[in-house]
Amino acid sequence: MLETVKHVVLVLSGKGGVGKSTVSTQLALTFKEKGYRVGLLDIDLCGPSVPYLLQLEGKDVHQCPEGWVPVYTNPDKQLAVMSIGFLLNNRNASVVWRGPKKTAMIKQFLNDVVWGDLDILVIDTPPGTSDEHITVMENLKDVKCSGAVIVTTPQEVAIEDVRKEITFCKKTGIPILGIIENMSGFVCPTCSECSNIFSSGGGACLAELAKVPLLGTLPIDPTVGVLLGKACVIELPDSTSAKVFNDILLQLIDKLSIAAPSQPV
Amino acid sequence: MSDVERFENQPENCPGTQSENAGKVSACAKCPNQQLCSSGTLKGTNSGMHEIQERLKDVKHKILVLSGKGGVGKSTLTCLLSRAFSLKNAEEHVAVLDIDICGPSQPRILGVLGEQVHQSGSGWSPVYVEDNLSVMSIGFLLSNPDDAIIWRGPKKNGIIKQFLSEVDWGKLNYLLIDTPPGTSDEHLSVTTYLAKAGLTGAIIITTPEEVALLDVRKEIDFCRKVNVKILGVIENMSLFVCPNCKTESKIFSTSGVKQMCEDLKVPFLGSLPVDPLLAKCCDQGIDYLRERSNSPIVKALDKIIEGIEKQCTI
């Protein structure tokens, strides 16, 4: 399973709507822009967001003798994507599945997708600590799972759920690479006043409490929300978000000792 | 309570013990429980539904608060609506049931963090926030805020059933059920268990951006598949008004919520703006309605409450 993948990074959060999918797609795109070969696997079966965020809705997964061929974002095939969204024929259709069916689907995603040689595989997850998470954790036991990045927003209500996710990682032996705090402040476009809509400083407090590093703090930036498939580091190079993503990437490369890209750009 | 639960012997396409096909499909062939399932004795657990029906017979309206997407404000809205109902009529009782097992937020938001649930002859006593507002959540059963509930579906279903059949709510006008995001075990269980007791309907919460709407459309599809009436859609975090210069910003891009409601023919109940103070009140468990009685959120909420009351009587 995943023999051709060098590193696996899980993007987790106990809380929903904190930006797991946005962070996953932007991390994958940033790695791609740096010349790495990247895979992005979306295991949120009831609410897959990756196809929309990368503007790949309506693309099909093909079957080849070795297994399922993932969807590529461009002909260079530098970024391979897999999501249940590609298997549904109607974007409004719901996937009303109990645990055992979800487990089987995730196992198939992990076993049957022909990723090819990848420097890194990013796995985007649904919120919680249940079937999807247990399945991924159990199956990655035999794979060198490199670790988890935990996403949170600053308010207590989110931190409370994320603490549970950290307990999950510790109990199951998944190394935590660090915490990313998202939506930490909104800068008014007119007067530049910064409002902490979801309070502030929660990510740093949590990092200290759980004794894991804080990888970065991302502001609320409506322009990042509408990038849709484009890398923040390329489209908005001077934005705070781009700087934070670049910085997070360097930290991950360092922590995981990811070798320089196989094909320099 | 927090040990990882493994069901290694359960076949992946198990039809479920309550299914007509329990013990009869090909997947059951190798299952150690096949005999038990096919004998029909497990279907006897259906009697649980009778207990639930009996327990909830004095609850007038049972309403689910749903959203396919996480972090859109299901728990915040559940809290605001329950407080608004309780404030509106001191004689009528309201209760909140939190079935988000992996991420319970109600104890904090309603300001009853650290309270305990007591057992009495007539069942579990919920925690009272006001004289006429009570709440039940798995959060009350955990001893440490770091404790994680790492459960697969069947265990989650078990606790939901217990919440529905064993909590002694008393006579209620409204029971609001706060759910986790998605369309999976918790949602299927609660709708199945409440089928006999009678579910009034569901309120769907969304934020304006397309990523959220995408999941919310799936939730509407779910409601239709399982025959739950949609009382309406509430749009949360629609606009942000800068406290300094009063500029209005659309943080989560443009809104297609009204359009979606028209397209899918579901009632639109109203929009709530973003208020940083609301997030703060939720974190500290303060009653926002009393704290900011003249805020635009409270005004919008009044109209939403009217809309819900109207939908409940149709």
XYZ file of C-alpha atoms in Angstrom:
579
model
C 0.000 0.000 0.000
C 1.327 3.411 -1.004
C 4.765 1.928 -1.797
C 5.573 4.718 -4.224
C 4.737 7.494 -1.764
C 7.635 8.933 0.236
C 5.755 10.947 2.871
C 2.169 11.060 4.125
C 0.714 14.071 5.926
C -2.763 13.955 7.495
C -4.652 17.225 7.872
C -6.879 16.877 10.954
C -9.181 18.908 13.166
C -11.811 17.923 15.680
C -13.881 20.909 14.556
C -15.620 21.412 11.212
C -15.327 24.492 9.033
C -11.930 25.554 10.341
C -10.289 25.323 6.925
C -8.938 21.769 6.692
C -9.740 21.504 2.982
C -8.479 25.003 2.193
C -5.230 24.316 4.052
C -4.886 20.879 2.400
C -5.361 22.224 -1.114
C -3.073 25.203 -0.558
C -0.362 23.015 0.983
C -0.606 20.630 -1.970
C -0.472 23.531 -4.439
C 2.493 25.126 -2.648
C 4.418 21.831 -2.742
C 3.560 21.536 -6.430
C 4.792 25.060 -7.164
C 8.094 24.188 -5.498
C 8.502 21.330 -7.951
C 7.449 18.365 -5.810
C 5.183 15.577 -7.008
C 2.116 15.721 -4.811
C -1.004 13.660 -4.155
C -4.142 14.942 -2.431
C -6.604 12.402 -1.037
C -9.986 13.650 0.243
C -11.540 11.167 2.702
C -14.438 13.427 3.699
C -17.085 11.166 2.180
C -20.205 13.036 3.289
C -18.905 16.496 2.377
C -16.114 16.349 -0.202
C -14.853 19.889 -0.902
C -11.586 19.265 -2.730
C -13.031 18.868 -6.266
C -14.728 22.283 -5.987
C -11.765 23.989 -4.344
C -9.481 22.805 -7.158
C -12.136 23.397 -9.854
C -12.086 19.744 -10.865
C -15.828 19.094 -10.502
C -17.201 16.764 -13.151
C -13.842 15.093 -13.849
C -13.862 11.300 -13.941
C -11.699 8.670 -12.332
C -10.576 6.027 -14.821
C -9.857 2.403 -14.234
C -6.611 0.869 -15.463
C -5.252 -2.650 -14.918
C -3.277 -1.475 -11.863
C -6.218 0.308 -10.243
C -7.866 3.748 -10.215
C -6.169 6.595 -12.050
C -6.440 9.789 -10.004
C -7.489 13.138 -11.521
C -4.624 15.469 -12.427
C -4.829 19.264 -12.247
C -2.719 19.763 -15.382
C -0.986 17.770 -18.142
C 2.310 17.835 -16.182
C 0.645 15.428 -13.742
C 2.418 17.024 -10.807
C -0.663 17.105 -8.598
C -2.836 13.976 -8.404
C -6.217 14.201 -6.686
C -8.723 11.612 -5.450
C -12.099 12.296 -3.865
C -15.496 10.635 -3.658
C -16.758 13.760 -5.421
C -15.383 12.326 -8.700
C -17.487 9.184 -8.268
C -20.853 10.938 -7.801
C -22.801 11.844 -10.898
C -24.755 14.667 -9.281
C -23.141 17.353 -7.123
C -26.253 17.621 -4.940
C -26.466 13.898 -4.196
C -25.837 12.925 -0.588
C -23.731 9.983 0.519
C -25.843 8.493 3.313
C -23.529 5.793 4.585
C -22.928 4.308 7.985
C -19.423 3.492 9.207
C -18.699 0.094 7.583
C -19.332 1.410 4.067
C -17.206 4.478 4.703
C -14.432 2.235 6.008
C -14.522 0.084 2.881
C -14.367 3.123 0.593
C -11.368 4.591 2.412
C -9.550 1.261 2.290
C -10.118 1.239 -1.452
C -8.785 4.771 -1.781
C -5.646 3.759 0.111
C -5.140 0.470 -1.723
C -6.399 0.918 -5.251
C -5.343 4.388 -6.400
C -2.363 4.416 -8.753
C -0.569 7.487 -7.421
C 2.743 6.894 -9.188
C 5.910 8.268 -7.591
C 4.957 10.934 -5.066
C 7.158 13.065 -2.844
C 4.238 13.732 -0.557
C 0.614 12.650 -0.115
C -1.676 15.065 1.735
C -4.829 13.482 3.235
C -7.779 15.796 3.924
C -10.167 14.441 6.596
C -13.685 15.149 7.880
C -14.133 16.593 11.399
C -14.249 14.260 14.398
C -12.535 11.174 15.774
C -14.631 8.394 14.347
C -14.825 5.820 11.547
C -12.824 7.679 8.894
C -10.039 8.572 11.308
C -9.799 5.150 12.919
C -9.695 3.503 9.481
C -6.974 5.767 8.133
C -4.932 5.394 11.283
C -5.210 1.599 11.298
C -4.319 1.286 7.646
C -1.424 3.689 7.760
C 0.155 1.727 10.602
C 2.072 -0.359 8.076
C 2.937 2.689 5.984
C 5.468 5.227 7.126
C 2.798 7.777 8.074
C 4.835 10.889 8.464
C 2.488 12.759 10.729
C -0.455 15.051 11.186
C -0.979 18.767 10.783
C -3.768 20.047 13.021
C -5.899 22.983 11.903
C -7.874 25.117 14.334
C -9.581 28.487 14.601
C -8.824 30.660 17.642
C -12.054 30.472 19.665
C -12.453 28.233 22.728
C -15.318 26.264 21.204
C -12.996 25.091 18.415
C -9.981 24.570 20.671
C -12.102 22.293 22.861
C -12.750 19.914 19.954
C -9.198 20.117 18.678
C -7.851 19.049 22.068
C -9.770 15.824 21.569
C -8.108 15.367 18.174
C -4.699 15.773 19.803
C -5.636 13.094 22.339
C -6.620 10.880 19.388
C -3.191 11.370 17.751
C -1.357 10.709 20.996
C -3.400 7.568 21.763
C -2.935 6.150 18.309
C 0.711 7.116 17.954
C 0.413 9.548 15.054
C 3.200 12.145 15.389
C 1.871 15.708 15.407
C 3.928 17.916 13.106
C 2.293 21.072 14.394
C -0.758 23.301 14.627
C -1.969 25.850 12.080
C -4.280 28.578 13.375
C -6.676 29.757 10.678
C -9.076 32.749 10.555
C -7.182 34.569 13.251
C -8.133 38.155 12.366
C -9.983 40.134 9.711
C -8.396 43.315 8.397
C -11.060 45.789 7.221
C -10.307 46.645 3.587
C -11.349 50.290 4.163
C -9.754 51.315 7.433
C -7.276 48.450 8.064
C -8.702 47.886 11.523
C -8.086 44.272 12.558
C -11.108 42.548 14.149
C -10.598 39.235 15.882
C -13.924 37.753 14.798
C -13.236 34.372 16.358
C -11.157 35.817 19.217
C -7.353 35.423 19.089
C -4.324 33.530 20.322
C -6.069 30.160 20.660
C -3.615 28.337 18.403
C -0.575 29.491 20.376
C -2.218 28.563 23.707
C -3.134 25.130 22.391
C 0.380 24.558 21.029
C 1.807 25.363 24.429
C -0.740 23.232 26.277
C -0.223 20.198 24.049
C 3.520 20.813 23.691
C 3.455 20.777 19.902
C 4.851 23.486 17.615
C 2.692 26.243 16.125
C 3.469 26.136 12.406
C 1.772 29.382 11.483
C -1.159 31.751 11.875
C -3.340 32.521 8.860
C -5.554 35.641 8.790
C -9.122 35.755 7.408
C -8.590 36.763 3.807
C -11.615 36.623 1.479
C -9.284 36.682 -1.550
C -7.785 33.329 -0.494
C -11.263 31.821 -0.214
C -11.975 32.494 -3.899
C -8.623 31.356 -5.352
C -10.187 28.092 -6.553
C -7.364 25.916 -7.752
C -4.713 28.611 -7.933
C -1.827 28.659 -5.478
C -1.913 31.502 -2.989
C 1.895 31.757 -3.098
C 1.755 32.502 -6.856
C -1.438 34.564 -7.176
C -1.054 36.723 -4.053
C 2.709 36.568 -3.419
C 2.786 39.628 -1.165
C -0.129 38.570 1.068
C 0.355 37.451 4.655
C -1.236 34.109 3.756
C 1.359 33.432 1.043
C 4.198 34.178 3.441
C 2.691 31.890 6.068
C 2.204 29.043 3.564
C 5.783 29.372 2.339
C 7.012 29.331 5.888
C 4.886 26.288 6.841
C 6.237 24.456 3.816
C 9.841 25.084 4.827
C 9.086 23.814 8.327
C 7.425 20.647 6.988
C 10.320 19.986 4.579
C 12.714 20.375 7.469
C 10.728 18.258 9.954
C 10.124 15.408 7.515
C 13.523 15.797 5.826
C 11.866 15.782 2.433
C 14.527 15.571 -0.261
C 14.739 18.287 -2.926
C 12.200 17.845 -5.744
C 12.847 14.979 -8.102
C 12.345 17.228 -11.109
C 13.553 20.799 -10.552
C 11.259 23.424 -12.063
C -14.802 5.252 27.670
C -12.190 6.533 25.299
C -10.641 3.324 24.108
C -10.418 2.721 20.415
C -13.322 0.512 19.452
C -12.612 -2.153 16.857
C -15.213 -4.232 15.096
C -12.901 -6.517 13.275
C -15.500 -9.196 12.753
C -18.175 -6.972 11.332
C -18.414 -7.370 7.527
C -17.924 -4.169 5.559
C -21.277 -4.202 3.833
C -23.254 -5.320 6.864
C -26.894 -4.421 6.211
C -27.362 -3.517 9.884
C -29.084 -5.511 12.585
C -32.376 -3.692 12.084
C -32.510 -4.325 8.354
C -35.040 -6.558 6.633
C -32.028 -8.341 5.158
C -30.197 -8.816 8.456
C -28.396 -12.163 8.299
C -29.632 -12.851 4.784
C -27.277 -11.080 2.361
C -24.031 -12.514 0.987
C -21.928 -10.355 3.288
C -23.482 -12.088 6.283
C -22.166 -15.482 5.186
C -18.918 -15.241 7.122
C -20.175 -13.051 9.947
C -20.124 -14.650 13.404
C -23.408 -12.904 14.193
C -25.284 -14.247 11.204
C -27.440 -16.682 13.177
C -28.340 -14.077 15.711
C -29.310 -11.607 12.987
C -31.293 -14.002 10.829
C -33.207 -15.332 13.833
C -34.800 -11.908 14.159
C -34.170 -11.643 17.896
C -32.065 -8.529 17.377
C -34.963 -6.809 15.712
C -36.511 -6.989 19.104
C -34.317 -3.986 19.901
C -36.939 -2.150 17.910
C -38.790 -2.080 21.185
C -36.308 0.682 21.987
C -38.336 2.775 19.595
C -41.383 2.171 21.682
C -39.549 3.387 24.781
C -38.460 6.501 22.919
C -42.003 7.137 21.780
C -43.227 6.765 25.347
C -40.456 8.973 26.752
C -40.999 11.790 24.269
C -44.794 11.784 24.218
C -44.925 15.080 26.154
C -42.517 16.799 23.782
C -44.566 18.856 21.373
C -41.999 19.789 18.710
C -38.844 17.815 18.027
C -36.543 19.728 15.717
C -33.187 18.725 14.235
C -30.563 21.401 13.605
C -28.578 20.184 10.598
C -25.866 21.223 8.186
C -23.701 19.205 5.845
C -20.837 21.566 6.618
C -18.985 21.939 9.898
C -18.321 25.215 11.693
C -21.266 27.080 10.188
C -22.890 27.731 13.573
C -25.180 24.757 14.237
C -24.379 24.750 17.944
C -24.411 28.546 18.240
C -27.791 28.760 16.506
C -29.191 25.884 18.574
C -28.183 27.780 21.695
C -29.564 31.133 20.447
C -32.859 29.590 19.339
C -33.327 27.684 22.591
C -32.609 30.799 24.649
C -34.955 32.854 22.481
C -37.755 30.288 22.903
C -37.183 30.128 26.654
C -37.123 33.924 26.987
C -40.240 34.350 24.881
C -42.443 32.283 27.109
C -41.392 31.551 30.678
C -44.205 29.008 31.106
C -43.151 26.783 28.240
C -40.139 24.501 28.585
C -37.379 24.106 26.010
C -34.529 21.592 25.860
C -31.363 21.016 23.843
C -29.995 17.565 23.035
C -26.421 17.559 21.722
C -25.749 14.452 19.609
C -22.342 15.608 18.385
C -20.531 12.763 20.133
C -16.984 13.489 18.967
C -17.157 17.260 19.434
C -19.816 18.303 21.949
C -20.040 22.112 22.248
C -23.324 22.748 24.087
C -21.967 22.550 27.672
C -19.570 25.418 26.951
C -21.905 27.524 24.816
C -24.780 27.315 27.290
C -22.445 28.076 30.194
C -22.839 24.765 32.055
C -19.348 23.361 31.538
C -18.324 20.879 34.230
C -21.902 20.150 35.379
C -22.921 16.574 36.083
C -25.851 14.488 34.976
C -27.769 12.819 37.806
C -29.608 9.571 37.686
C -33.003 9.270 39.284
C -35.790 6.725 39.352
C -37.372 8.343 36.313
C -34.187 8.433 34.219
C -31.252 10.786 33.607
C -31.877 14.341 34.757
C -30.712 16.890 32.202
C -28.681 19.938 33.272
C -30.768 23.094 33.766
C -29.468 26.361 32.285
C -32.620 28.340 33.134
C -35.774 27.295 34.947
C -37.333 26.397 31.620
C -34.227 25.446 29.603
C -32.412 22.131 30.005
C -29.625 20.409 28.088
C -28.078 16.957 27.647
C -24.702 16.303 26.049
C -21.988 13.652 26.146
C -19.746 16.482 27.339
C -21.275 16.058 30.819
C -20.152 12.446 30.930
C -16.453 13.127 30.273
C -14.195 13.764 33.227
C -11.453 15.635 31.371
C -11.701 18.165 28.502
C -8.918 16.306 26.675
C -10.835 13.014 26.697
C -11.577 11.938 23.141
C -14.475 9.754 22.140
C -12.873 7.503 19.553
C -15.912 5.487 18.588
C -17.123 3.917 15.408
C -20.768 4.180 14.402
C -22.485 1.454 16.471
C -21.295 2.853 19.801
C -22.354 6.367 18.813
C -25.778 5.014 17.877
C -26.036 3.328 21.262
C -25.506 6.512 23.221
C -27.911 8.473 20.998
C -30.577 5.886 21.658
C -29.905 6.170 25.388
C -30.186 9.950 25.242
C -33.533 9.644 23.491
C -34.970 6.917 25.683
C -33.569 7.665 29.129
C -33.442 11.426 29.640
C -36.259 12.701 31.803
C -37.130 15.941 29.998
C -40.560 16.456 31.491
C -43.114 18.369 29.444
C -41.483 20.318 26.610
C -42.685 22.694 23.960
C -39.501 22.432 21.897
C -36.682 19.892 21.856
C -33.836 21.146 19.649
C -31.364 18.454 18.585
C -27.880 19.723 17.719
C -26.060 17.411 15.280
C -22.513 16.913 13.979
C -21.794 17.760 10.307
C -22.418 15.136 7.633
C -25.011 12.570 6.598
C -23.922 9.451 8.407
C -24.486 7.337 11.528
C -25.714 10.012 13.933
C -28.136 11.465 11.398
C -29.520 8.133 10.268
C -29.902 6.917 13.840
C -31.688 9.960 15.153
C -34.144 10.021 12.254
C -34.785 6.286 12.552
C -35.249 6.364 16.312
C -37.583 9.340 16.105
C -39.639 7.909 13.273
C -42.336 6.606 15.619
C -42.106 9.398 18.175
C -42.701 11.918 15.380
C -40.064 14.368 14.197
C -41.426 17.850 13.498
C -38.713 18.707 11.019
C -35.234 20.070 10.441
C -33.687 23.534 10.422
C -30.684 23.767 8.111
C -27.820 26.155 8.842
C -25.350 27.382 6.242
C -22.761 30.085 5.625
C -22.869 32.014 2.334
C -19.915 30.541 0.435
C -20.286 27.934 -2.297
C -18.113 25.378 -0.478
C -20.656 25.342 2.346
C -23.678 25.346 0.028
C -22.265 22.319 -1.746
C -22.482 20.279 1.467
C -25.792 21.838 2.491
C -27.437 20.730 -0.770
C -26.363 17.202 0.156
C -28.016 17.623 3.549
C -31.264 18.732 1.887
C -31.037 15.677 -0.353
C -30.559 13.565 2.793
C -33.692 15.041 4.415
C -35.692 14.191 1.322
C -34.321 10.650 1.194
C -35.289 9.968 4.812
C -38.562 11.946 4.667
C -37.732 14.690 7.147
C -39.625 17.929 6.609
C -37.367 20.976 6.120
C -38.651 23.840 8.267
C -36.235 26.230 6.614
C -32.697 27.410 5.976
C -30.834 29.987 8.078
C -27.853 31.839 6.628
C -25.203 32.556 9.250
C -22.164 34.879 9.068
C -23.612 36.762 6.126
C -21.974 40.181 6.569
C -19.320 41.688 8.758
C -19.663 45.319 9.809
C -16.318 46.854 10.787
C -16.681 48.229 14.326
C -14.388 51.120 13.422
C -15.589 52.470 10.066
C -18.899 50.590 9.570
C -17.769 49.182 6.203
C -19.713 46.040 5.344
C -17.522 43.124 4.212
C -18.584 39.818 2.777
C -16.054 37.570 4.476
C -17.277 34.335 2.972
C -17.777 35.572 -0.603
C -21.101 36.171 -2.274
C -24.289 34.611 -1.102
C -26.311 32.161 -3.104
C -28.416 30.973 -0.175
C -31.704 32.581 -1.244
C -31.201 31.325 -4.778
C -30.517 27.818 -3.477
C -33.702 27.922 -1.385
C -35.708 28.951 -4.436
C -34.082 26.306 -6.640
C -34.648 23.515 -4.140
C -38.035 24.868 -2.963
C -37.256 25.114 0.740
C -38.274 28.067 2.978
C -35.623 30.703 3.719
C -35.866 31.762 7.363
C -33.386 34.635 7.521
C -29.776 35.819 7.709
C -27.572 36.550 10.691
C -24.573 38.896 10.440
C -21.139 38.219 11.970
C -20.563 39.606 15.456
C -17.227 38.948 17.209
C -19.041 39.417 20.529
C -21.244 36.406 19.758
C -18.166 34.182 19.419
C -16.926 35.566 22.724
C -20.267 34.943 24.460
C -20.233 31.348 23.171
C -16.700 30.814 24.469
C -17.662 32.090 27.904
C -21.173 30.680 28.032
C -22.792 34.100 28.425
C -26.381 34.718 27.299
C -25.915 36.871 24.187
C -29.616 37.780 24.044
C -29.437 39.546 27.412
C -25.950 40.956 26.785
C -26.785 42.587 23.449
C -30.573 42.823 23.387
C -30.547 45.533 20.670
C -28.075 43.851 18.277
C -29.089 43.158 14.656
C -28.659 39.429 15.397
C -31.402 39.509 18.045
C -33.738 41.334 15.664
C -33.060 38.841 12.887
C -33.576 36.027 15.378
C -37.064 37.288 16.282
C -38.167 36.944 12.668
C -36.559 33.509 12.394
C -38.397 32.333 15.518
C -41.687 33.533 14.012
C -40.863 31.657 10.825
C -40.129 28.449 12.716
C -43.317 28.700 14.786
C -45.294 29.160 11.605
C -43.646 26.194 9.880
C -44.262 24.010 12.948
C -48.000 24.561 12.752
C -48.330 23.781 9.037
